[in-house]
Amino acid sequence: MEILLQQLINGLVQGSIYALVALGYTMVYGIMGLINFAHGEVVMIGTLVTISVAGLLLKLGLPVALAGGAGLLAAVAVCMALGWGLERIAYRPLRNAPRLTPLITAIGMSIVLQNVAMLVWGRNYLTFPAIAPKAQFEFAGASFTAVQVMIVLVSALTMAGLLVLIYRTRLGMAMRATSQNPQVASLMGVNVNRVIAAAFVIGSALGAVAGVMVGSYYEIAHYQMGFMLGLKAFTAAVLGGIGNLAGAMAGGVLLGIIEALGAGYIGDLTGGFLGSHYQDIFAFIVLIGVLMFRPSGLFGEKTGDRA
Amino acid sequence: MLEVTGLSVAYGGIQAVRSITFHVNEGELVALVGANGAGKTSTLKALARMLDTAGGDVHFLGRDITAIAPHRLIREGIALVPEGRGVFPRLAVAENLAMGAFVRRDKAAIAADLDHVYSLFPRLKERAGQLAGTLSGGEQQMLAIGRALMSRPKLLLLDEPSMGLAPIMVQKIFSVIRTVAEAGMTILLVEQNAKLALEASQRAYVMESGEITLSGNAADLLGDPKVRQAYLGE
Ligand SMILES: Nc1ncnc2c1ncn2[C@@H]1O[C@H](COP(=O)(O)OP(=O)(O)O)[C@@H](O)[C@H]1O
Ligand SMILES: [Mg+2]
């Protein structure tokens, strides 16, 4: 029972991170049918920028909260610029190309960003600065940290903010209209190029927030960390129904919980043959299962909103 | 108001519209009729900047609009109700109408125009909160026209508003088109249903294989034996 609760908490935390990253995939897909495989690398850059900025400010003797806040803001700013640049330089020229072309470009951009990160931050694992409080809590036999609480709260608030943006603002309405019929949206006066750029920029900002969370959670970072995280978040987006906002959120949390439960019980399930470090296989079992049996995902693209 | 001179439209190497010239005066309802594939939709799409032109020019209120950015056109005062309606299926009816007023900031006037659209199409008011994709074809046509009116256009382009609709719905839609025209709106109406279009309009152009082959008073064209034979099934 305690193990179950503990794994549910761990899964919720990990899932909150997946959900934020998955939103970046799903927003871009919803608006232009592109899977931006470089999105995981955007998240990675967010983590590494925070390490540099917050680390430097801490060394200069600034208070932890200030250094952490500045690190987060810097990550958000850099990732937004990166998302904007990716769209502008890599994808916009391919708007009318066959579908495979931008997909291959996305994989190419992901390799480019990894290499840039390796050149800037090196090949070694980096320690994430201690910008989050260290407190620990107990509840019904399960324990969780202040960082975990913050991850879930910030993630929930960020997603609520996104929903307000998409459903309550002029830009959000333009994004929804564009995802449904870009030609007619343009007739209505929507600058479709700007709306597509906005989807990239907003998705990247969410990715930056997720990047800071990943860093604070695992306290370690690396230029290749975006690959697996991106793949998992993509799986979460597919699980929820790619293109569907609520689906990305639910898919992220669900995938986190599936993984955590899987990791908690995989030893028992396989008679000790596989240890909990095999937890990654669950994401891919989920991905293959969804693609085989329900390619439109749990919340199928048709019923929900794309933006 | 609208001056089209030598307009051509091509898809790849294939010319869909071949150097056509026509005009629409302020306050007129002008029809562009012709069989399926004649090039009517291509003409409207070129006017609305959904397609690049392959030649010729388009002046609207004295301004050349042939190369204007597509999303700027509505600010010039041109609204297109596209063939097949093009409603946003997963936006509510009211949101679709709000999209029509997307470039406007005059809140009070927008609210007044919304009331006006709802008075033209009471059905839309009843369904304001419903997703547009759940409406019938006729209701979607009403929505598409209402959405275009929400931009307060100076020129309204209508592409086959009768397409795929039951006769009773066609009558409803056309009675609203007449009402809007009588209130002073300038309209260019594209229709395959020549009789309907000629009866509603003052002047008309007949298109065949990308060219304008006949033009004149709608009443005269209605009486023209050639037109009656080719388009009115006599
Ligand atoms: N997207 C397209 N690609 C290639 N040819 C097209 C396309 N759209 C229309 N056409 C061709 O252009 C011609 C005119 O079509 P269209 O303007 O739709 O005529 P209408 O609206 O009068 O039925 C037709 O021969 C049609 O086959
Ligand atoms: Mg047509």
Coordinates of N, CA, C and O in Angstrom, one line a residue, chain A residues 183-258:
Chain A
Q183 N -6.5 28.5 -44.1 CA -6.8 29.4 -45.2 C -7.9 30.3 -44.8 O -7.9 31.5 -45.1
V184 N -8.9 29.8 -44.2 CA -10.1 30.6 -43.8 C -9.7 31.6 -42.7 O -10.1 32.7 -42.6
A185 N -8.8 31.1 -41.7 CA -8.3 31.9 -40.7 C -7.6 33.1 -41.3 O -7.8 34.3 -40.8
S186 N -6.9 32.9 -42.3 CA -6.2 34.0 -43.0 C -7.2 35.0 -43.6 O -7.0 36.2 -43.6
L187 N -8.2 34.4 -44.2 CA -9.3 35.3 -44.7 C -9.9 36.2 -43.7 O -10.3 37.3 -44.0
M188 N -9.9 35.7 -42.4 CA -10.5 36.5 -41.3 C -9.5 37.5 -40.8 O -9.8 38.2 -39.9
G189 N -8.3 37.5 -41.4 CA -7.3 38.5 -41.0 C -6.3 38.0 -40.0 O -5.5 38.8 -39.5
V190 N -6.3 36.7 -39.8 CA -5.2 36.1 -38.9 C -3.9 36.0 -39.7 O -3.9 35.5 -40.8
N191 N -2.9 36.5 -39.2 CA -1.5 36.3 -39.8 C -1.1 34.9 -39.4 O -0.5 34.7 -38.3
V192 N -1.3 34.0 -40.3 CA -1.0 32.6 -39.9 C 0.5 32.3 -39.6 O 0.8 31.6 -38.7
N193 N 1.4 33.0 -40.2 CA 2.8 32.9 -39.9 C 3.0 33.2 -38.5 O 3.8 32.5 -37.8
R194 N 2.4 34.3 -38.0 CA 2.6 34.7 -36.6 C 2.0 33.7 -35.6 O 2.6 33.5 -34.6
V195 N 0.9 33.2 -36.0 CA 0.2 32.2 -35.1 C 1.0 30.9 -35.0 O 1.2 30.4 -33.9
I196 N 1.6 30.5 -36.1 CA 2.4 29.3 -36.0 C 3.7 29.6 -35.2 O 4.1 28.8 -34.4
A197 N 4.3 30.8 -35.4 CA 5.4 31.1 -34.6 C 5.1 31.2 -33.1 O 5.8 30.7 -32.3
A198 N 3.9 31.7 -32.8 CA 3.4 31.7 -31.4 C 3.3 30.3 -30.8 O 3.7 30.1 -29.7
A199 N 2.8 29.4 -31.6 CA 2.7 28.0 -31.1 C 4.1 27.5 -30.7 O 4.3 26.8 -29.7
F200 N 5.1 27.7 -31.6 CA 6.5 27.3 -31.3 C 7.0 28.0 -30.0 O 7.6 27.4 -29.1
V201 N 6.8 29.3 -29.9 CA 7.4 30.1 -28.8 C 6.7 29.7 -27.5 O 7.4 29.5 -26.5
I202 N 5.4 29.5 -27.5 CA 4.7 29.2 -26.3 C 5.1 27.7 -25.9 O 5.4 27.5 -24.7
G203 N 5.1 26.8 -26.8 CA 5.5 25.4 -26.5 C 6.9 25.4 -26.0 O 7.2 24.7 -25.0
S204 N 7.8 26.2 -26.5 CA 9.2 26.3 -26.0 C 9.3 26.8 -24.6 O 10.1 26.4 -23.8
A205 N 8.4 27.8 -24.3 CA 8.4 28.4 -23.0 C 8.0 27.3 -22.0 O 8.6 27.2 -20.9
L206 N 7.0 26.6 -22.3 CA 6.6 25.4 -21.4 C 7.7 24.5 -21.3 O 8.0 23.9 -20.2
G207 N 8.4 24.2 -22.4 CA 9.6 23.3 -22.4 C 10.6 23.8 -21.4 O 11.3 23.0 -20.7
A208 N 10.9 25.1 -21.4 CA 11.9 25.7 -20.6 C 11.5 25.5 -19.1 O 12.4 25.1 -18.3
V209 N 10.3 25.7 -18.8 CA 9.8 25.4 -17.4 C 10.0 24.0 -17.0 O 10.6 23.7 -15.9
A210 N 9.7 23.1 -17.9 CA 9.9 21.6 -17.7 C 11.4 21.4 -17.5 O 11.8 20.5 -16.7
G211 N 12.2 22.0 -18.3 CA 13.7 21.8 -18.2 C 14.2 22.2 -16.8 O 15.0 21.5 -16.3
V212 N 13.7 23.3 -16.3 CA 14.2 23.6 -14.9 C 13.7 22.6 -13.9 O 14.4 22.3 -13.0
M213 N 12.5 22.1 -14.1 CA 11.9 21.1 -13.2 C 12.8 19.8 -13.3 O 13.1 19.2 -12.2
V214 N 13.1 19.4 -14.5 CA 13.9 18.2 -14.6 C 15.2 18.3 -13.9 O 15.7 17.5 -13.2
G215 N 15.8 19.5 -14.1 CA 17.1 19.8 -13.5 C 17.0 19.7 -11.9 O 17.8 19.1 -11.3
S216 N 16.0 20.4 -11.4 CA 15.8 20.4 -9.9 C 15.5 19.1 -9.4 O 15.9 18.7 -8.3
Y217 N 14.8 18.3 -10.2 CA 14.4 16.9 -9.7 C 15.6 16.0 -9.7 O 15.8 15.3 -8.7
Y218 N 16.3 15.9 -10.8 CA 17.4 14.9 -10.9 C 18.7 15.5 -10.5 O 19.7 14.7 -10.3
E219 N 18.8 16.8 -10.3 CA 20.0 17.5 -9.9 C 21.2 17.2 -10.8 O 22.3 17.4 -10.4
I220 N 20.9 16.8 -12.0 CA 22.0 16.5 -12.9 C 21.5 16.7 -14.3 O 20.3 16.6 -14.6
A221 N 22.4 17.1 -15.2 CA 22.0 17.3 -16.6 C 23.1 17.0 -17.6 O 24.3 16.9 -17.2
H222 N 22.7 16.9 -18.8 CA 23.7 16.4 -19.8 C 23.2 16.8 -21.2 O 21.9 16.9 -21.4
Y223 N 24.1 17.0 -22.2 CA 23.6 17.5 -23.5 C 22.7 16.5 -24.2 O 22.0 16.8 -25.2
Q224 N 22.7 15.2 -23.8 CA 21.9 14.2 -24.5 C 20.6 13.9 -23.7 O 19.8 13.1 -24.2
M225 N 20.3 14.6 -22.6 CA 19.2 14.3 -21.8 C 17.8 14.6 -22.5 O 16.8 14.0 -22.2
G226 N 17.9 15.5 -23.6 CA 16.6 15.8 -24.2 C 16.0 14.7 -25.1 O 14.8 14.7 -25.4
F227 N 16.9 13.8 -25.5 CA 16.5 12.8 -26.4 C 15.4 11.9 -25.8 O 14.3 11.7 -26.3
M228 N 15.8 11.2 -24.7 CA 14.8 10.3 -24.0 C 13.6 11.0 -23.5 O 12.5 10.6 -23.6
L229 N 13.9 12.2 -22.9 CA 12.7 13.0 -22.4 C 11.8 13.4 -23.5 O 10.6 13.3 -23.3
G230 N 12.3 13.8 -24.6 CA 11.5 14.2 -25.8 C 10.7 13.0 -26.3 O 9.5 13.1 -26.6
L231 N 11.3 11.8 -26.3 CA 10.7 10.6 -26.8 C 9.5 10.2 -25.9 O 8.4 9.9 -26.3
K232 N 9.8 10.3 -24.6 CA 8.7 10.0 -23.6 C 7.5 11.0 -23.7 O 6.4 10.6 -23.7
A233 N 7.9 12.3 -23.8 CA 6.8 13.3 -23.9 C 6.0 13.1 -25.2 O 4.8 13.3 -25.2
F234 N 6.8 12.8 -26.3 CA 6.1 12.5 -27.5 C 5.1 11.4 -27.4 O 4.0 11.4 -27.8
T235 N 5.6 10.3 -26.6 CA 4.7 9.2 -26.3 C 3.5 9.6 -25.6 O 2.3 9.2 -25.9
A236 N 3.7 10.5 -24.6 CA 2.6 11.0 -23.8 C 1.6 11.8 -24.7 O 0.4 11.6 -24.6
A237 N 2.1 12.6 -25.6 CA 1.2 13.3 -26.5 C 0.4 12.4 -27.4 O -0.8 12.6 -27.7
V238 N 1.1 11.3 -27.9 CA 0.4 10.3 -28.7 C -0.7 9.6 -27.9 O -1.8 9.3 -28.4
L239 N -0.3 9.3 -26.7 CA -1.2 8.6 -25.8 C -2.5 9.4 -25.6 O -3.6 8.9 -25.7
G240 N -2.3 10.7 -25.4 CA -3.5 11.5 -25.2 C -4.2 11.9 -26.5 O -5.3 12.4 -26.5
G241 N -3.6 11.6 -27.6 CA -4.2 12.0 -28.9 C -3.4 13.2 -29.4 O -3.7 14.4 -29.0
I242 N -2.4 13.0 -30.3 CA -1.6 14.2 -30.7 C -2.4 15.3 -31.3 O -3.2 15.0 -32.1
G243 N -2.1 16.5 -30.9 CA -2.9 17.6 -31.4 C -3.9 18.1 -30.4 O -4.4 19.2 -30.5
N244 N -4.1 17.3 -29.4 CA -5.2 17.6 -28.4 C -4.5 18.1 -27.1 O -3.7 17.4 -26.4
L245 N -4.9 19.3 -26.7 CA -4.2 19.9 -25.5 C -4.5 19.1 -24.2 O -3.6 18.7 -23.5
A246 N -5.8 18.9 -23.9 CA -6.1 18.2 -22.7 C -5.5 16.8 -22.7 O -5.1 16.2 -21.7
G247 N -5.5 16.2 -23.9 CA -4.9 14.9 -24.1 C -3.4 14.8 -23.7 O -3.0 13.9 -23.1
A248 N -2.7 15.9 -24.1 CA -1.3 15.9 -23.8 C -1.1 16.0 -22.3 O -0.2 15.3 -21.7
M249 N -1.9 16.8 -21.6 CA -1.8 16.9 -20.1 C -2.1 15.5 -19.5 O -1.4 15.0 -18.7
A250 N -3.3 14.9 -19.9 CA -3.7 13.6 -19.3 C -2.7 12.6 -19.7 O -2.3 11.7 -18.8
G251 N -2.2 12.6 -20.9 CA -1.3 11.5 -21.4 C 0.0 11.6 -20.6 O 0.6 10.6 -20.3
G252 N 0.5 12.8 -20.4 CA 1.7 13.0 -19.6 C 1.6 12.4 -18.2 O 2.5 11.6 -17.8
V253 N 0.6 12.8 -17.5 CA 0.4 12.3 -16.1 C 0.2 10.8 -16.1 O 0.9 10.1 -15.3
L254 N -0.6 10.3 -17.1 CA -0.8 8.9 -17.2 C 0.5 8.1 -17.4 O 0.8 7.1 -16.8
L255 N 1.3 8.6 -18.4 CA 2.5 7.9 -18.7 C 3.5 7.9 -17.5 O 4.1 6.9 -17.2
G256 N 3.5 9.0 -16.8 CA 4.4 9.1 -15.6 C 3.9 8.0 -14.6 O 4.8 7.3 -14.0
I257 N 2.6 7.9 -14.4 CA 2.1 6.9 -13.4 C 2.4 5.5 -13.9 O 2.8 4.6 -13.1
I258 N 2.1 5.2 -15.2 CA 2.4 3.9 -15.7 C 3.9 3.5 -15.5 O 4.2 2.4 -15.0

